[in-house]
Coordinates of C-alpha atoms and ligand atoms in Angstrom, one line a residue:
M336 CA 0.1 0.2 -0.1
N337 CA 1.5 3.6 -0.7
P338 CA 2.6 4.8 2.4
E339 CA 1.0 8.8 0.9
I340 CA -2.2 7.2 1.8
K341 CA -2.1 8.6 4.8
S342 CA -1.5 12.4 3.8
Y343 CA -5.1 11.8 2.3
F344 CA -6.2 11.7 5.7
P345 CA -6.2 15.5 7.6
I346 CA -7.5 13.7 11.1
L347 CA -4.6 11.4 10.9
N348 CA -2.2 14.5 11.5
Q349 CA -2.6 15.3 15.1
E350 CA -1.2 14.4 18.3
I351 CA -3.4 12.6 21.2
N352 CA -1.9 13.4 24.7
G353 CA 1.2 14.1 23.4
H354 CA 1.9 11.0 20.7
P355 CA 1.4 11.0 16.9
L356 CA -2.3 9.6 16.6
V357 CA -2.9 5.9 15.5
Y358 CA -6.0 5.3 14.8
L359 CA -7.2 1.7 15.0
D360 CA -11.3 1.9 15.1
S361 CA -11.9 1.8 11.7
A362 CA -14.5 -1.0 12.0
A363 CA -16.5 1.5 14.2
T364 CA -16.3 4.6 11.7
S365 CA -13.1 5.2 8.8
Q366 CA -11.4 8.4 8.6
K367 CA -12.8 10.6 5.8
P368 CA -9.7 11.7 3.0
T369 CA -9.5 15.1 1.8
P370 CA -11.4 14.6 -1.9
V371 CA -14.6 13.2 0.3
I372 CA -14.4 16.4 2.3
E373 CA -13.9 18.5 -0.6
A374 CA -16.9 16.5 -3.0
L375 CA -18.9 18.1 0.6
K376 CA -17.7 21.5 0.6
E377 CA -18.3 21.4 -2.9
Y378 CA -21.3 20.7 -2.7
Y379 CA -22.9 22.7 -0.4
E380 CA -20.8 26.0 -1.6
F381 CA -22.0 25.1 -5.0
D382 CA -24.9 22.8 -5.6
N383 CA -27.3 23.0 -2.7
S384 CA -30.3 22.1 -3.5
N385 CA -33.6 19.8 -2.9
V386 CA -33.9 17.1 -5.5
H387 CA -36.7 15.7 -7.8
R388 CA -38.5 18.8 -7.9
G389 CA -36.9 21.9 -9.4
V390 CA -36.9 23.5 -12.3
H391 CA -34.2 25.6 -11.9
T392 CA -30.4 25.3 -12.0
L393 CA -29.3 24.0 -8.6
G394 CA -32.5 21.9 -8.2
N395 CA -30.9 20.0 -11.5
R396 CA -27.4 20.0 -10.2
A397 CA -28.2 18.4 -6.9
T398 CA -30.6 15.6 -9.1
E399 CA -27.8 15.0 -11.3
K400 CA -25.4 14.4 -8.1
Y401 CA -27.8 12.3 -6.2
E402 CA -29.0 9.9 -8.6
G403 CA -25.4 9.7 -10.3
A404 CA -24.3 8.4 -7.1
R405 CA -27.0 5.8 -7.3
E406 CA -25.3 4.7 -10.8
K407 CA -21.7 4.7 -8.9
V408 CA -23.0 2.1 -6.1
Q409 CA -24.9 0.1 -8.7
Q410 CA -21.7 -0.1 -10.6
F411 CA -19.8 -0.5 -7.2
I412 CA -21.9 -3.4 -6.2
K413 CA -22.6 -4.7 -9.5
A414 CA -26.2 -4.5 -9.2
N415 CA -28.5 -5.0 -12.4
S416 CA -30.2 -1.4 -12.4
T417 CA -30.2 1.7 -10.6
Q418 CA -33.5 0.4 -9.1
E419 CA -32.2 -1.6 -7.1
I420 CA -30.6 0.7 -4.5
V421 CA -32.3 2.4 -2.5
F422 CA -30.5 5.2 -0.3
L423 CA -31.1 5.0 3.6
R424 CA -29.4 6.0 6.9
G425 CA -27.2 3.5 6.8
T426 CA -26.9 -0.4 7.0
T427 CA -29.3 -0.9 10.2
T428 CA -32.2 1.5 8.7
A429 CA -31.9 -1.1 5.9
I430 CA -32.4 -4.6 7.7
N431 CA -34.9 -2.8 9.3
L432 CA -36.7 -1.9 6.4
V433 CA -36.5 -5.4 4.9
A434 CA -37.3 -6.8 8.2
Q435 CA -40.7 -4.9 8.4
S436 CA -41.7 -4.5 5.1
Y437 CA -40.7 -7.9 3.0
G438 CA -40.4 -9.9 6.5
R439 CA -44.0 -8.6 7.8
A440 CA -45.6 -9.5 4.4
N441 CA -43.9 -13.1 4.1
V442 CA -42.9 -14.6 7.0
E443 CA -45.8 -16.0 9.5
E444 CA -45.8 -18.1 12.5
G445 CA -43.8 -21.2 13.0
D446 CA -41.8 -19.6 10.1
E447 CA -37.5 -19.6 10.6
I448 CA -35.7 -16.8 10.5
V449 CA -32.1 -18.2 10.8
I450 CA -29.3 -15.7 11.9
T451 CA -25.9 -16.8 13.0
Y452 CA -23.8 -15.9 16.8
M453 CA -22.2 -13.4 15.2
E454 CA -24.0 -10.7 14.2
H455 CA -24.1 -7.5 15.0
H456 CA -27.2 -5.8 16.9
S457 CA -28.7 -4.8 13.5
N458 CA -28.9 -8.1 12.6
I459 CA -30.4 -9.5 15.4
I460 CA -33.1 -7.4 17.3
P461 CA -34.9 -6.6 14.3
W462 CA -34.8 -10.6 13.4
Q463 CA -36.3 -10.8 17.0
Q464 CA -38.7 -8.3 17.1
L465 CA -40.6 -9.9 13.6
A466 CA -40.0 -13.2 14.9
K467 CA -41.9 -12.1 18.1
E468 CA -44.8 -10.2 15.9
R469 CA -45.0 -13.0 13.7
G470 CA -45.5 -15.7 15.8
A471 CA -41.9 -16.9 13.9
V472 CA -38.6 -19.1 15.1
L473 CA -35.5 -17.1 15.2
K474 CA -32.8 -20.0 15.0
Y475 CA -28.5 -19.1 15.0
I476 CA -26.5 -20.7 13.2
E477 CA -23.9 -22.7 15.7
L478 CA -20.6 -21.9 15.0
E479 CA -16.9 -23.6 14.9
E480 CA -14.7 -23.4 17.4
D481 CA -12.3 -21.0 15.6
G482 CA -15.4 -18.6 15.1
T483 CA -16.0 -19.9 11.4
I484 CA -19.1 -21.2 9.7
S485 CA -19.7 -24.3 8.3
L486 CA -21.7 -24.8 5.7
E487 CA -22.8 -28.0 7.5
N488 CA -24.2 -25.9 10.5
V489 CA -25.3 -23.9 7.7
R490 CA -27.5 -27.0 6.2
A491 CA -28.3 -28.2 10.0
A492 CA -30.2 -24.6 10.2
I493 CA -31.9 -24.0 7.2
T494 CA -35.3 -25.8 6.4
D495 CA -38.3 -25.3 4.3
R496 CA -39.9 -23.4 7.3
T497 CA -37.5 -20.7 6.5
K498 CA -38.3 -17.8 5.0
I499 CA -35.3 -15.8 5.3
V500 CA -31.8 -16.0 6.0
S501 CA -29.4 -12.9 7.4
M502 CA -25.6 -13.1 8.0
V503 CA -22.7 -10.8 8.5
Y504 CA -20.6 -11.4 5.2
V505 CA -17.6 -10.2 7.6
S506 CA -17.7 -10.2 11.5
N507 CA -16.8 -6.7 13.1
V508 CA -15.6 -8.7 16.1
L509 CA -13.9 -11.8 14.7
G510 CA -13.0 -10.7 11.0
T511 CA -14.4 -13.8 9.9
M512 CA -15.7 -13.6 6.3
N513 CA -18.4 -16.2 5.9
P514 CA -19.1 -18.0 2.6
V515 CA -22.7 -15.9 1.9
K516 CA -22.7 -17.1 -1.6
E517 CA -23.0 -20.8 -0.5
V518 CA -25.1 -19.6 2.2
A519 CA -27.6 -18.0 -0.3
K520 CA -27.2 -20.8 -2.6
I521 CA -28.2 -23.1 0.5
A522 CA -31.1 -20.8 1.1
H523 CA -32.4 -20.6 -1.7
E524 CA -33.1 -24.6 -2.3
H525 CA -35.2 -24.2 1.0
G526 CA -37.6 -21.4 -0.8
A527 CA -35.7 -18.7 1.4
V528 CA -34.0 -15.1 0.7
M529 CA -30.9 -14.3 1.7
M530 CA -29.6 -11.1 3.5
V531 CA -26.2 -10.0 3.5
D532 CA -25.3 -7.4 6.4
G533 CA -22.0 -6.2 4.2
A534 CA -21.5 -3.4 6.8
Q535 CA -17.9 -4.9 7.3
A536 CA -17.2 -6.0 3.5
A537 CA -18.0 -3.1 1.7
P538 CA -15.0 -0.9 2.8
H539 CA -12.9 -3.9 2.0
L540 CA -13.9 -6.0 -0.8
K541 CA -15.1 -6.6 -4.4
I542 CA -18.6 -7.0 -4.0
D543 CA -20.7 -8.3 -6.6
V544 CA -24.2 -8.9 -5.6
Q545 CA -25.0 -10.8 -8.8
D546 CA -22.2 -13.2 -7.9
L547 CA -23.1 -13.7 -4.5
D548 CA -26.7 -13.6 -5.7
C549 CA -27.6 -12.2 -2.4
D550 CA -31.6 -11.1 -2.5
F551 CA -30.9 -7.7 0.0
F552 CA -27.1 -6.4 0.9
A553 CA -26.9 -3.7 3.2
F554 CA -23.8 -1.0 3.9
S555 CA -23.1 2.1 5.8
G556 CA -20.9 4.6 3.7
H557 CA -19.3 6.0 6.9
K558 CA -17.3 3.0 7.3
M559 CA -15.7 3.2 3.8
V560 CA -14.3 6.8 4.1
G561 CA -18.2 8.4 3.5
P562 CA -19.4 10.3 5.2
T563 CA -22.1 9.4 8.3
G564 CA -26.2 9.2 7.3
I565 CA -26.0 7.4 4.2
G566 CA -26.1 3.7 3.6
V567 CA -27.7 1.5 0.8
L568 CA -30.1 -0.9 0.5
Y569 CA -29.9 -3.3 -2.3
G570 CA -32.3 -5.9 -3.3
K571 CA -33.5 -7.4 -6.8
K572 CA -36.2 -5.6 -8.3
H573 CA -38.8 -8.4 -8.1
L574 CA -38.4 -8.4 -4.6
L575 CA -38.2 -4.9 -3.8
E576 CA -41.0 -4.2 -6.3
A577 CA -43.4 -6.1 -4.1
M578 CA -42.6 -5.1 -0.7
E579 CA -44.6 -2.1 0.7
P580 CA -42.4 1.3 2.1
V581 CA -42.2 1.7 5.8
E582 CA -42.0 5.4 5.7
F583 CA -44.6 7.6 4.3
G584 CA -44.2 11.4 3.3
G585 CA -42.8 13.3 0.8
E586 CA -40.8 12.5 -2.1
M587 CA -42.3 8.9 -2.0
I588 CA -45.7 9.3 -3.5
D589 CA -46.7 9.3 -6.7
F590 CA -50.7 10.9 -6.1
V591 CA -52.2 11.6 -2.8
G592 CA -55.7 12.0 -2.0
L593 CA -57.6 12.1 0.9
Y594 CA -58.2 8.6 1.9
D595 CA -55.7 6.7 -0.4
S596 CA -52.1 7.4 -2.3
T597 CA -49.7 6.2 -4.3
W598 CA -46.4 5.4 -4.6
K599 CA -43.2 6.9 -6.5
E600 CA -42.0 3.8 -8.6
L601 CA -38.4 2.6 -7.4
P602 CA -36.2 3.2 -5.7
W603 CA -38.1 6.1 -4.5
K604 CA -40.7 4.6 -3.1
F605 CA -38.8 4.0 -0.1
E606 CA -37.0 7.1 0.1
G607 CA -39.4 9.1 1.7
G608 CA -38.9 12.6 3.0
T609 CA -35.9 15.3 1.7
P610 CA -33.3 12.1 1.0
I611 CA -29.4 12.2 1.8
I612 CA -28.5 13.9 -0.9
A613 CA -25.1 15.5 0.5
G614 CA -24.3 11.9 2.2
A615 CA -25.0 10.6 -1.7
V616 CA -22.4 13.3 -2.8
G617 CA -19.8 12.1 -0.5
L618 CA -20.1 8.2 -1.1
A619 CA -19.9 8.4 -4.5
A620 CA -16.9 10.5 -3.8
A621 CA -15.9 8.0 -1.1
I622 CA -16.0 5.0 -3.8
D623 CA -14.5 6.8 -6.4
F624 CA -11.3 7.0 -3.8
L625 CA -11.7 3.5 -3.2
Q626 CA -11.6 2.4 -6.3
D627 CA -8.6 4.7 -7.6
I628 CA -6.7 2.7 -5.0
G629 CA -8.1 -0.7 -5.9
L630 CA -10.2 -2.9 -3.8
D631 CA -8.0 -5.4 -4.3
E632 CA -5.1 -3.7 -3.2
I633 CA -7.2 -2.9 -0.1
E634 CA -8.0 -6.0 0.9
K635 CA -5.0 -7.5 0.4
H636 CA -3.4 -4.4 2.3
E637 CA -5.8 -5.6 5.5
H638 CA -5.0 -9.7 5.4
H639 CA -1.5 -8.4 5.5
M640 CA -2.6 -5.8 8.5
A641 CA -4.4 -9.1 10.2
A642 CA -1.7 -11.2 9.8
T643 CA 1.5 -8.7 11.1
A644 CA -0.6 -7.7 14.2
M645 CA -1.7 -11.4 15.2
D646 CA 1.8 -12.7 14.9
K647 CA 3.4 -9.6 16.6
M648 CA 0.3 -9.5 19.4
S649 CA 0.5 -13.6 20.3
K650 CA 4.2 -12.7 21.3
I651 CA 2.5 -10.9 23.8
E652 CA 2.4 -13.4 27.3
G653 CA -1.2 -13.0 28.5
L654 CA -3.0 -11.6 25.5
D655 CA -6.0 -14.0 23.7
I656 CA -7.0 -13.5 20.3
Y657 CA -10.4 -14.2 19.5
G658 CA -11.8 -16.0 15.7
P659 CA -9.8 -17.6 13.1
T660 CA -5.7 -18.4 13.8
D661 CA -5.6 -18.3 9.9
P662 CA -5.3 -15.2 8.8
A663 CA -6.5 -15.8 5.6
K664 CA -10.1 -16.0 6.7
R665 CA -10.6 -12.7 8.5
A666 CA -10.2 -9.1 7.5
G667 CA -8.0 -6.4 9.4
I668 CA -10.0 -7.0 12.2
V669 CA -8.0 -8.0 15.7
T670 CA -10.0 -8.9 18.6
F671 CA -8.3 -9.5 21.9
N672 CA -8.2 -9.5 26.0
L673 CA -5.7 -8.9 27.6
K674 CA -5.9 -11.2 30.7
E675 CA -8.0 -10.1 33.6
V676 CA -7.8 -6.2 32.9
H677 CA -10.7 -5.1 31.7
P678 CA -10.6 -4.2 27.6
H679 CA -12.0 -0.5 29.0
D680 CA -9.0 0.3 31.2
V681 CA -6.4 -1.3 28.0
A682 CA -8.5 0.9 25.5
T683 CA -7.6 3.8 28.3
V684 CA -3.7 3.4 28.5
L685 CA -3.4 3.0 25.0
D686 CA -5.6 6.1 24.6
M687 CA -3.2 7.7 26.8
S688 CA -0.1 6.9 24.4
G689 CA -2.2 8.4 21.2
I690 CA -3.7 4.7 20.2
A691 CA -7.4 4.6 19.0
V692 CA -9.0 1.0 20.0
R693 CA -12.4 -0.1 20.8
A694 CA -13.4 -1.4 23.7
G695 CA -16.8 -2.5 25.2
H696 CA -19.3 -5.5 23.2
H697 CA -19.2 -4.3 20.1
C698 CA -22.9 -4.8 19.6
A699 CA -22.6 -7.8 19.6
Q700 CA -23.7 -9.1 23.1
P701 CA -24.8 -12.9 21.6
L702 CA -21.2 -13.4 19.9
M703 CA -19.6 -12.3 23.6
K704 CA -21.9 -14.7 25.4
W705 CA -20.7 -17.4 23.2
L706 CA -16.9 -16.1 23.1
D707 CA -17.7 -16.3 27.6
V708 CA -16.3 -13.2 28.2
T709 CA -18.5 -10.0 28.9
A710 CA -15.7 -7.7 26.5
T711 CA -13.1 -7.4 24.1
A712 CA -10.6 -4.7 23.1
R713 CA -10.4 -4.6 19.3
A714 CA -8.3 -3.0 17.1
S715 CA -9.6 -2.7 13.4
F716 CA -7.0 -1.9 10.7
Y717 CA -7.8 0.1 7.1
L718 CA -6.1 1.2 4.2
Y719 CA -4.7 4.6 5.9
N720 CA -2.8 2.2 8.7
D721 CA 0.6 0.6 8.2
E722 CA 3.0 -1.6 10.1
S723 CA 4.4 1.0 12.3
D724 CA 1.1 1.5 13.8
I725 CA 1.2 -2.2 14.4
D726 CA 4.4 -2.1 16.8
R727 CA 3.1 1.4 18.1
L728 CA 0.6 -0.9 19.2
V729 CA 2.4 -3.9 20.5
E730 CA 4.5 -1.5 22.3
G731 CA 1.4 0.2 24.3
L732 CA -0.1 -3.5 24.8
R733 CA 3.4 -3.9 26.7
S734 CA 3.3 -0.8 28.6
A735 CA -0.4 -1.5 29.7
K736 CA 1.0 -4.9 30.9
E737 CA 3.0 -3.1 32.9
Y738 CA 0.9 -0.7 34.2
F739 CA -1.2 -3.7 35.2
S740 CA 1.7 -6.0 36.3
D741 CA -0.5 -7.2 39.2
V742 CA -2.6 -8.7 37.4
F743 CA 0.4 -10.8 35.2
Ligands
7TS1144 N1 -23.7 -4.9 11.0 C1 -22.0 -5.0 11.1 C2 -21.5 -5.9 10.6 C3 -21.1 -3.8 11.7 O1 -20.1 -3.6 12.3 C4 -22.2 -2.0 11.9 C5 -21.7 -1.2 13.0 C6 -23.4 -2.7 11.8 C7 -24.0 -3.6 11.2 C8 -24.6 -1.0 12.3 O2 -23.8 -0.2 10.9 P1 -24.6 1.3 11.4 O3 -23.7 2.4 10.2 O4 -25.9 0.9 10.6 O5 -24.2 1.8 12.6 N2 -20.5 -1.6 13.6 C9 -19.9 -1.1 14.3 C10 -18.7 -1.5 15.5 O6 -18.0 -2.5 15.1 N3 -18.8 -0.6 16.0 O7 -18.7 0.5 15.9 C11 -20.2 0.7 15.8

């Protein structure tokens, strides 16, 4: 990876607690490069207007940028049509939309919804709520000991009563990359639809929704060097077409009568209210930035970072690393605990040295239960991290060990 990439991220050029910042929390949210910040600035300085309504020049420019961003996303994930790209607030909103719209219409009493133990809360609670409402059964695919998913366990969980399978592509805790393409095939054999939580995948892997043959795919702009507040739901056209909106109001209507109304065509029927215009503009700039570097290059870099970090961290006595030991099976996420020290204390000591990691349950409490821990620390790497960041982390962890030497 080109060492100059870091210089595109102005936020990284600062000191925290007297030390140069090492940002290792990109799985929570990524930092933003100058071209994305500039695209937002330019939009607000020159083009800002509402979309799809004006005949004036700014309105047309804003509409062109907003719909242009949709085309960019369509190409980015290789969807068949822009009608399959719905702009929403993020992954959470996208999964909720599918649960509330597709789920309510298609899941009946006794039907099954299948997820895994490694889901983010955003891919658990919408299904819990749906299962409760419809009297359906929520089932969990068992994990292997190293935190991977075997197709044998997938086959054991999915039955002819299964209506929806929803699975994370890349785990935000274990970094595990799941075989979602193969799982989609099994789901389809049983007549179920496949939803992929791509929040941690879209920033790091080349996505081809047609090759995966998933029915729905959700991701968030802010984790892929884009702004907060914009996300995407991809859905196969025939499925989205049959689905009812869950948000009603301006923008999404065709005709409004006193007691009844009709909706716009896809994808606008799902985009009630003034859309996330600046967010979409920023997301388009983020996609350009990632594609200029190359998603293959980014993925390779992250495997390398994970492998190097795991190798160096495993030499620290008393440090447990969770998830697959084979770095080829994981993205750039390393979750760990330092013996009996609470991960919040580890993260606080690292912050004293300018190193930002996340500590807590990572919005994955069922996975914490499976791991038999209450919380962990997590270092997550992205394209702007390099080996010197790993060295700083390892050095910081050694200092933390000394700081809490009574435990060791
Ligand atoms: N799914 C996964 C796998 C995630 O990692 C996250 C956010 C979400 C869904 C939700 O995305 P949102 O953009 O709608 O919030 N993950 C994390 C994390 O790991 N730390 O902070 C947020």
